[in-house]
Amino acid sequence: MGNSAGRSDFEWVYTDQPHTQRRKEMLAKYPAIKALMRPDPHLKWLVLGLVLAQLLACWLVRGLAWRWLLFWAYAFGGCVNHALTLAIHDISHNTAFGTGHPAHNRWFAVFANLPLGVPYASSFKKYHVDHHRYLGGDGLDVDVPTRLEGWLFCTPARKLLWLALQPFFYSLRPLCVHPKAMTRMEVFNALAQLAANATIFTLWGPKPMVYLLASSLLGLGLHPISGHFVAEHYMFLKGHETYSYYGPLNWITFNVGYHMEHHDFPSIPGCNLPLVRKIAPEYYDHLPQHYSWVKVLWDFVSEDSLGPYARVKRVCKLAKDGL
């Protein structure tokens, strides 16, 4: 048991994250990028469509056999619920209604959360700001696996299990690495989710609730779209800690694949991230990138050099101001 092959520790660096300096340089050279820092006018309507699609699916699966319910939860519901988590990611940067309406964004994220079956949106926002501010920060960035994960999930079979259980690790890791006091918005998020779950169960019975929960667990686990979890920051090439993917799955994931661009400019909505690369191609075209999230998952499982330990870590000083 333990790390029998591959890495035995994280990749520790003693430099600041690269995105802060890149952002300053790019804004000085291309001030037009600032114009892209505006709300996405289509985001609220896309989210509404996804939520309604899952409500329709809940009605349709009432009489389905369990095996078909699970099939559609993976093939359809998993894609929709994963897309909703990425919409929540975009909304956490105030891209639905703009920075001038933070409460609107927070409550809209709670609405987007409803088909997931578990309260997620408010807790995600609370920790995600630290992921940007302290990228790879020891004890601060809860996107980085724990030492226990790195030590235990080190063989192909265990890494496969780790990928399948990603929803659990992403939910529990913040409580171990950087616990924070529960906020009032998290309470509201939980109450809204309980009310939605109870309504669906009362109207249509247990199968729709199983469908929604399975959609979240399967769609965020061993699923092609989940390749972005690994593709974004796992160190496939030494010296590079953030990677972009420019393939077609961006069409259903709010351009989360444009991850280098996103960390350079977190306040730019996903719909505008391709324009950042178009304006400043010399900052992106030469960087290593991923071409397939499925291949990312395959390489992660099969290559000894990759695993939960394949992350850049640094010691960060706590910031006093917001992002």
XYZ file of C-alpha atoms in Angstrom:
323
model
C 0.000 0.000 0.000
C 1.117 3.571 -0.512
C 3.007 5.213 -3.321
C 4.691 2.277 -4.991
C 5.466 4.111 -8.236
C 5.613 7.606 -9.700
C 5.715 10.780 -7.642
C 6.141 10.775 -3.873
C 5.418 14.479 -3.287
C 3.955 17.559 -4.910
C 5.985 19.839 -7.177
C 6.993 22.570 -4.748
C 7.885 25.947 -6.240
C 9.046 29.166 -4.623
C 7.712 31.655 -7.125
C 4.398 33.486 -7.346
C 1.662 32.132 -9.579
C 2.230 33.257 -13.197
C -1.220 34.681 -13.886
C -0.896 37.908 -11.892
C 2.080 39.188 -13.868
C 0.653 37.968 -17.170
C -2.546 39.886 -16.456
C -0.640 43.138 -15.855
C 1.440 42.728 -18.999
C -1.511 41.871 -21.203
C -3.697 44.715 -19.971
C -0.857 47.170 -20.539
C -0.354 45.879 -24.065
C -4.006 45.233 -24.954
C -6.309 47.574 -22.958
C -9.196 46.408 -25.190
C -9.310 43.252 -23.064
C -10.991 45.300 -20.326
C -14.050 45.615 -22.555
C -14.526 41.845 -22.286
C -15.056 42.130 -18.509
C -18.814 42.400 -18.781
C -21.767 40.124 -17.956
C -22.699 37.294 -20.300
C -26.142 38.289 -21.642
C -26.987 34.698 -22.568
C -25.880 32.939 -19.376
C -29.145 33.335 -17.458
C -31.170 31.968 -20.357
C -28.861 29.014 -20.901
C -29.063 28.145 -17.216
C -32.838 28.438 -17.277
C -32.951 26.054 -20.233
C -30.732 23.505 -18.473
C -32.806 23.629 -15.282
C -36.048 23.198 -17.232
C -34.512 20.322 -19.206
C -33.753 18.482 -15.978
C -37.251 19.145 -14.647
C -38.690 17.683 -17.854
C -36.343 14.704 -17.493
C -37.594 14.200 -13.917
C -41.123 13.903 -15.242
C -40.059 11.518 -18.016
C -38.090 9.095 -15.822
C -40.957 8.433 -13.390
C -41.835 5.138 -15.060
C -38.430 4.115 -16.394
C -36.766 0.856 -15.396
C -33.852 1.455 -13.045
C -31.222 0.384 -15.576
C -32.525 2.894 -18.130
C -32.815 5.577 -15.473
C -29.127 5.157 -14.638
C -28.194 5.058 -18.320
C -29.907 8.379 -19.004
C -28.516 9.826 -15.774
C -25.016 9.192 -17.140
C -25.577 9.934 -20.835
C -27.854 12.977 -20.541
C -28.307 14.084 -16.929
C -24.589 13.832 -16.225
C -23.826 16.252 -19.050
C -26.535 18.696 -17.968
C -25.650 18.662 -14.266
C -21.947 18.969 -14.989
C -22.709 21.904 -17.264
C -24.720 23.474 -14.440
C -21.767 23.184 -12.049
C -19.678 25.030 -14.625
C -22.390 27.650 -15.012
C -22.226 28.067 -11.221
C -18.462 28.452 -11.631
C -19.011 31.281 -14.115
C -21.709 32.866 -11.954
C -19.341 32.797 -8.949
C -17.321 35.416 -10.845
C -20.459 37.612 -11.096
C -20.804 37.081 -14.841
C -24.586 36.615 -14.916
C -25.629 40.075 -13.656
C -22.291 41.864 -13.283
C -20.210 42.897 -10.309
C -22.718 45.595 -9.411
C -25.336 42.994 -8.478
C -23.580 40.401 -6.284
C -26.808 39.312 -4.552
C -28.469 38.626 -7.903
C -25.541 36.415 -8.882
C -25.560 34.547 -5.553
C -29.263 33.753 -5.714
C -29.111 32.838 -9.386
C -26.353 30.342 -8.547
C -28.707 28.805 -5.957
C -31.329 28.479 -8.705
C -28.797 26.811 -11.032
C -27.974 24.453 -8.164
C -31.505 22.987 -7.884
C -31.139 20.051 -10.343
C -27.900 18.924 -8.649
C -29.799 17.499 -5.678
C -27.262 18.705 -3.096
C -26.411 22.277 -1.996
C -23.187 23.316 -3.684
C -23.194 26.801 -5.168
C -22.628 28.959 -2.091
C -19.883 26.752 -0.660
C -18.171 26.618 -4.039
C -18.004 30.413 -4.287
C -16.591 30.691 -0.772
C -13.622 28.465 -1.635
C -13.191 29.228 -5.320
C -11.949 32.760 -4.696
C -9.014 31.218 -2.799
C -8.230 28.962 -5.757
C -7.611 32.055 -7.867
C -5.968 34.171 -5.206
C -3.708 31.408 -3.852
C -3.271 29.040 -6.804
C -1.527 25.946 -5.465
C -1.315 27.538 -2.027
C -0.526 25.012 0.685
C -3.511 24.766 3.022
C -5.410 27.414 1.051
C -6.206 26.067 -2.416
C -8.602 23.170 -1.780
C -8.493 22.220 -5.460
C -5.139 20.546 -4.696
C -5.432 16.965 -3.374
C -4.315 16.083 0.135
C -1.174 14.119 0.930
C -3.357 11.149 1.800
C -4.858 11.203 -1.687
C -1.407 11.454 -3.261
C -0.052 8.577 -1.175
C -3.039 6.261 -1.521
C -4.248 6.727 -5.096
C -1.001 5.930 -6.863
C -1.711 2.854 -9.034
C -3.889 2.728 -12.164
C -6.757 0.963 -10.400
C -6.710 3.344 -7.456
C -6.442 6.414 -9.691
C -9.475 5.142 -11.610
C -11.370 4.838 -8.326
C -10.198 8.326 -7.316
C -11.581 9.770 -10.558
C -14.913 8.002 -10.032
C -15.153 9.448 -6.514
C -14.273 13.030 -7.448
C -17.611 14.457 -6.210
C -16.870 13.142 -2.725
C -13.264 14.366 -2.622
C -14.208 17.838 -3.876
C -16.960 18.022 -1.244
C -14.976 16.740 1.734
C -11.500 18.120 1.023
C -12.276 21.740 2.027
C -13.453 20.529 5.445
C -10.058 18.903 6.021
C -7.692 21.343 4.307
C -9.182 24.767 5.023
C -12.409 24.640 7.050
C -14.407 27.862 7.126
C -17.437 28.940 9.122
C -20.777 28.299 7.464
C -22.290 31.415 5.939
C -25.911 32.518 5.934
C -25.994 32.085 2.165
C -24.969 28.442 2.542
C -27.904 27.928 4.909
C -30.275 29.503 2.370
C -28.737 27.331 -0.356
C -29.384 24.194 1.713
C -32.957 25.201 2.566
C -33.769 25.985 -1.072
C -32.321 22.644 -2.138
C -34.285 20.729 0.503
C -37.497 22.467 -0.573
C -36.863 21.626 -4.240
C -36.022 18.004 -3.440
C -39.123 17.617 -1.274
C -41.340 19.107 -3.992
C -39.980 16.784 -6.684
C -40.288 13.748 -4.408
C -43.863 14.653 -3.434
C -44.986 15.260 -7.013
C -43.243 12.435 -8.823
C -41.844 9.950 -6.319
C -38.316 8.646 -5.674
C -37.123 7.917 -9.212
C -36.681 11.563 -10.291
C -34.644 12.255 -7.157
C -32.460 9.211 -7.800
C -32.061 10.414 -11.384
C -30.894 13.890 -10.300
C -28.472 12.596 -7.681
C -27.112 9.962 -10.065
C -26.697 12.632 -12.743
C -24.485 14.606 -10.369
C -22.464 11.675 -9.047
C -21.938 10.041 -12.440
C -21.513 13.264 -14.407
C -18.889 14.613 -12.011
C -17.156 11.254 -11.620
C -15.733 9.024 -14.354
C -17.230 10.948 -17.257
C -15.646 12.475 -20.397
C -16.493 16.018 -19.284
C -14.748 15.382 -15.957
C -11.466 15.335 -17.833
C -11.365 19.083 -17.260
C -10.771 18.499 -13.516
C -7.420 16.894 -14.371
C -6.624 18.878 -17.505
C -6.712 22.291 -15.835
C -3.856 22.151 -13.319
C -2.231 18.707 -13.135
C 1.382 18.916 -14.213
C 1.574 17.065 -17.513
C 4.712 19.025 -18.382
C 7.205 20.232 -15.803
C 7.081 23.959 -15.246
C 3.471 24.379 -16.388
C 0.657 24.465 -13.847
C -2.318 25.659 -15.915
C -3.435 24.285 -19.289
C -6.125 25.116 -21.809
C -8.245 22.843 -23.978
C -9.787 24.317 -27.134
C -11.900 21.345 -28.285
C -15.643 20.949 -28.932
C -16.613 20.049 -25.360
C -16.233 23.745 -24.575
C -19.568 24.199 -26.348
C -21.422 22.498 -23.487
C -19.151 23.572 -20.602
C -19.213 27.383 -20.810
C -15.670 27.415 -22.258
C -14.093 26.089 -19.068
C -11.398 24.604 -21.306
C -10.016 28.106 -21.855
C -8.463 27.761 -18.454
C -5.221 29.640 -18.936
C -7.269 32.551 -20.196
C -9.698 32.204 -17.291
C -6.977 32.392 -14.647
C -5.418 35.341 -16.424
C -8.781 37.156 -16.360
C -11.257 35.597 -13.896
C -13.790 38.406 -14.353
C -14.224 37.694 -18.074
C -17.173 35.354 -18.700
C -16.604 32.080 -20.478
C -18.305 33.306 -23.638
C -15.589 35.968 -24.092
C -12.514 33.876 -23.261
C -11.895 32.861 -26.915
C -11.646 36.584 -27.688
C -8.821 36.949 -25.174
C -6.804 34.383 -27.099
C -7.756 36.059 -30.369
C -6.592 39.476 -29.141
C -3.325 38.205 -27.639
C -2.398 34.942 -29.427
C 1.307 35.310 -28.640
C 0.507 34.739 -24.955
C -1.256 31.406 -25.565
C -0.444 29.703 -28.849
C 3.007 28.560 -27.752
C 1.824 27.069 -24.447
C 1.178 23.338 -23.992
C -2.497 22.514 -24.355
C -4.784 19.497 -24.194
C -6.606 18.169 -27.239
C -8.888 15.586 -25.619
C -10.306 15.322 -22.105
C -10.769 11.577 -22.584
C -7.063 11.228 -23.382
C -6.295 13.327 -20.303
C -8.145 10.793 -18.168
C -6.428 7.857 -19.900
C -2.960 9.359 -19.453
C -3.684 10.253 -15.834
C -4.611 6.662 -15.031
C -1.953 4.916 -17.088
C 1.173 7.061 -16.599
C 3.229 6.698 -13.405
C 4.294 10.343 -13.498
C 0.678 11.473 -13.127
C -1.550 11.186 -10.089
C -2.898 13.322 -7.238
C 0.677 14.356 -6.395
C 1.198 15.861 -9.876
C 0.290 19.376 -8.757
C 2.331 22.512 -8.246
C 2.258 23.763 -4.650
C 3.587 26.912 -3.038
C 3.501 28.635 0.327
C 1.345 31.752 0.062
C 0.974 34.751 2.314
C -2.598 35.560 3.242
C -3.990 38.516 1.315
C -5.904 41.267 3.086
C -7.943 42.443 0.124
C -10.415 40.630 -2.129
C -9.599 39.195 -5.510
